[in-house]
Tab-separated table of C-alpha atoms in Angstrom:
chain	number	residue	atom	x	y	z
A	1	MET	CA	-48.973	23.647	-40.134
A	2	ASP	CA	-51.200	24.724	-37.426
A	3	ASN	CA	-53.738	22.820	-36.874
A	4	ALA	CA	-55.325	24.482	-33.913
A	5	ALA	CA	-58.843	25.425	-35.066
A	6	PRO	CA	-59.094	29.011	-36.141
A	7	GLN	CA	-59.638	32.052	-32.931
A	8	SER	CA	-62.769	34.800	-34.134
A	9	PRO	CA	-62.310	38.794	-33.789
A	10	ALA	CA	-63.452	39.045	-29.709
A	11	GLY	CA	-65.676	40.594	-30.893
A	12	LEU	CA	-67.469	38.302	-31.925
A	13	SER	CA	-67.266	35.597	-30.457
A	14	THR	CA	-69.002	37.232	-27.537
A	15	THR	CA	-71.900	38.001	-28.580
A	16	ALA	CA	-75.175	35.748	-29.012
A	17	THR	CA	-75.759	35.856	-32.717
A	18	TRP	CA	-72.002	34.730	-34.351
A	19	LEU	CA	-72.326	32.268	-31.371
A	20	LEU	CA	-75.696	31.069	-31.829
A	21	ASN	CA	-74.597	31.162	-36.018
A	22	GLN	CA	-71.870	28.504	-35.593
A	23	SER	CA	-73.508	26.276	-33.530
A	24	ALA	CA	-75.690	25.986	-35.899
A	25	SER	CA	-73.586	24.968	-38.425
A	26	HIS	CA	-72.206	22.564	-36.837
A	27	ALA	CA	-75.676	21.129	-35.891
A	28	ALA	CA	-76.357	21.671	-39.760
A	29	ARG	CA	-73.000	19.565	-40.220
A	30	LEU	CA	-73.237	16.837	-37.500
A	31	LEU	CA	-77.356	16.109	-39.041
A	32	ASN	CA	-76.407	15.755	-42.346
A	33	GLU	CA	-73.452	13.025	-41.843
A	34	GLY	CA	-76.377	11.070	-39.409
A	35	PHE	CA	-78.853	10.604	-42.214
A	36	ALA	CA	-76.467	11.060	-44.567
A	37	ALA	CA	-76.287	7.501	-43.082
A	38	HIS	CA	-79.326	6.927	-44.274
A	39	ASP	CA	-79.384	8.268	-47.422
A	40	LEU	CA	-81.944	11.131	-47.138
A	41	ARG	CA	-81.785	14.606	-45.693
A	42	GLY	CA	-83.256	16.785	-43.048
A	43	TYR	CA	-87.175	17.277	-45.706
A	44	HIS	CA	-87.835	13.297	-45.627
A	45	TYR	CA	-87.088	13.628	-41.437
A	46	ARG	CA	-89.451	16.100	-41.103
A	47	LEU	CA	-91.958	15.205	-43.483
A	48	LEU	CA	-91.467	11.015	-42.545
A	49	THR	CA	-91.874	12.952	-38.664
A	50	ALA	CA	-95.089	14.570	-38.970
A	51	LEU	CA	-96.890	11.746	-41.052
A	52	ALA	CA	-96.872	9.352	-38.264
A	53	GLU	CA	-97.359	11.578	-35.706
A	54	ASP	CA	-99.959	13.399	-37.109
A	55	GLY	CA	-101.307	10.808	-39.884
A	56	PRO	CA	-102.105	10.961	-43.696
A	57	ALA	CA	-101.790	15.174	-45.037
A	58	SER	CA	-102.204	16.816	-48.404
A	59	GLN	CA	-98.625	18.328	-49.576
A	60	ALA	CA	-99.928	21.944	-48.833
A	61	ASP	CA	-100.220	21.105	-44.918
A	62	LEU	CA	-97.366	19.359	-44.725
A	63	GLY	CA	-95.090	21.892	-46.370
A	64	ARG	CA	-96.733	24.710	-44.017
A	65	ARG	CA	-96.710	22.174	-40.240
A	66	CYS	CA	-93.316	21.549	-41.674
A	67	GLY	CA	-91.967	24.305	-42.951
A	68	ILE	CA	-90.841	23.587	-46.239
A	69	ASP	CA	-91.513	25.303	-49.535
A	70	ARG	CA	-93.935	23.857	-51.771
A	71	SER	CA	-91.150	23.008	-54.261
A	72	ASP	CA	-89.190	20.967	-51.856
A	73	VAL	CA	-92.310	19.008	-50.419
A	74	VAL	CA	-92.687	17.708	-54.513
A	75	ALA	CA	-89.744	16.848	-54.702
A	76	ALA	CA	-89.338	15.183	-50.684
A	77	ILE	CA	-92.089	13.768	-50.926
A	78	ASN	CA	-91.690	11.986	-54.421
A	79	ASP	CA	-87.877	10.914	-53.151
A	80	LEU	CA	-89.814	9.094	-50.204
A	81	ALA	CA	-92.725	8.111	-52.582
A	82	GLY	CA	-89.348	6.651	-55.088
A	83	ARG	CA	-88.240	4.879	-52.418
A	84	GLY	CA	-91.613	2.897	-51.007
A	85	LEU	CA	-91.483	5.371	-47.405
A	86	VAL	CA	-95.112	7.155	-48.672
A	87	VAL	CA	-97.931	6.860	-50.568
A	88	ARG	CA	-99.815	9.356	-52.791
A	89	ALA	CA	-103.632	9.887	-53.305
A	90	PRO	CA	-106.629	11.893	-53.961
A	91	ASP	CA	-108.564	13.602	-51.159
A	92	PRO	CA	-111.614	12.002	-51.129
A	93	ALA	CA	-113.030	15.154	-50.460
A	94	ASP	CA	-111.664	17.409	-52.879
A	95	ARG	CA	-109.729	15.265	-55.876
A	96	ARG	CA	-107.535	18.564	-57.250
A	97	ARG	CA	-104.943	17.594	-53.907
A	98	ASN	CA	-102.714	14.438	-52.158
A	99	VAL	CA	-103.447	13.126	-49.077
A	100	ILE	CA	-100.105	11.546	-48.412
A	101	SER	CA	-99.440	8.825	-46.355
A	102	ALA	CA	-95.929	6.803	-44.530
A	103	THR	CA	-96.619	3.193	-45.166
A	104	ASP	CA	-95.326	0.931	-42.463
A	105	ALA	CA	-91.802	1.249	-43.958
A	106	GLY	CA	-91.770	5.334	-43.440
A	107	THR	CA	-93.723	4.497	-40.204
A	108	ASP	CA	-89.798	2.757	-39.458
A	109	GLU	CA	-86.993	5.615	-40.652
A	110	ALA	CA	-89.268	8.364	-38.936
A	111	ARG	CA	-88.338	5.922	-36.306
A	112	ARG	CA	-84.156	4.596	-37.429
A	113	MET	CA	-83.820	8.278	-37.966
A	114	GLY	CA	-85.095	9.654	-34.861
A	115	ALA	CA	-82.550	6.787	-33.032
A	116	THR	CA	-80.249	9.537	-35.621
A	117	LEU	CA	-80.596	12.481	-34.298
A	118	GLU	CA	-81.208	11.765	-30.303
A	119	HIS	CA	-77.162	10.883	-31.238
A	120	VAL	CA	-77.030	14.268	-33.414
A	121	GLN	CA	-78.137	16.039	-30.705
A	122	ALA	CA	-76.282	13.978	-27.673
A	123	ASP	CA	-72.995	14.678	-29.569
A	124	LEU	CA	-73.792	18.082	-30.191
A	125	LEU	CA	-74.626	18.421	-26.136
A	126	ALA	CA	-72.045	16.398	-24.798
A	127	PRO	CA	-70.084	19.352	-23.004
A	128	LEU	CA	-73.478	20.488	-21.246
A	129	SER	CA	-74.854	18.996	-18.221
A	130	ALA	CA	-78.704	17.874	-17.955
A	131	THR	CA	-79.788	20.844	-16.341
A	132	GLU	CA	-77.308	22.976	-18.751
A	133	ARG	CA	-79.152	20.814	-22.129
A	134	GLU	CA	-83.391	22.061	-20.637
A	135	GLN	CA	-81.939	25.546	-19.827
A	136	LEU	CA	-80.544	25.911	-23.290
A	137	THR	CA	-83.816	23.907	-24.748
A	138	ARG	CA	-85.386	26.512	-22.638
A	139	LEU	CA	-84.031	29.531	-23.909
A	140	LEU	CA	-84.047	28.751	-27.413
A	141	THR	CA	-87.374	27.992	-27.545
A	142	ARG	CA	-88.025	30.893	-26.280
A	143	LEU	CA	-85.960	32.726	-28.042
A	144	LEU	CA	-88.060	30.746	-31.368
A	145	HIS	CA	-91.409	31.734	-30.323
A	146	HIS	CA	-90.655	34.994	-30.376
A	147	HIS	CA	-89.174	35.685	-33.631
A	148	SER	CA	-91.776	32.961	-34.843
A	149	ARG	CA	-94.712	35.184	-34.259
A	150	HIS	CA	-93.258	38.427	-35.757
C-alpha cells in the first residue's frame, strides 16, 4: 500500500482557494486536537479569551464579538459554567439579560489554551521563517478584512 500523500489535480494545486481550504483543514485539525487535550473546543477558547481580555459581557455581545451563533453561545456558556470557568449573573441595568464573567479558573484555562494555540501555530507554520509567518499573517488579515466588509 502506498503511503504517499495524494496528489491534487494541477488545476487545483495552484489556486489560492484550494490552498487556503487545505491549509485551513490542517489548521482546524491541529487546533481541535490541541484543545481536546483541555477537553474543550474552539468556541470555549474564543469565549474565555474574550472575557479575559475585555471583561464581563452579555451573552449576546459575546456571541457577536466571537462570531458565534446565539444558540451555540448558550450551549458553550452552559458548559463553561458547569466546569466553573465562567459565572452568569443578571445584568443590573437590564434584569432580562445575563452578564457572563470568567472565574479565576476560567482566566487560567484561557492562558493554558493560549499556550496550546501557540504550539499549534508553531506546528502549522513550521516550514516558514519568522518573516514568512509575519507576511502570511499580514496577507490573510488583509483578505479577511476585505471580505468581512462585503
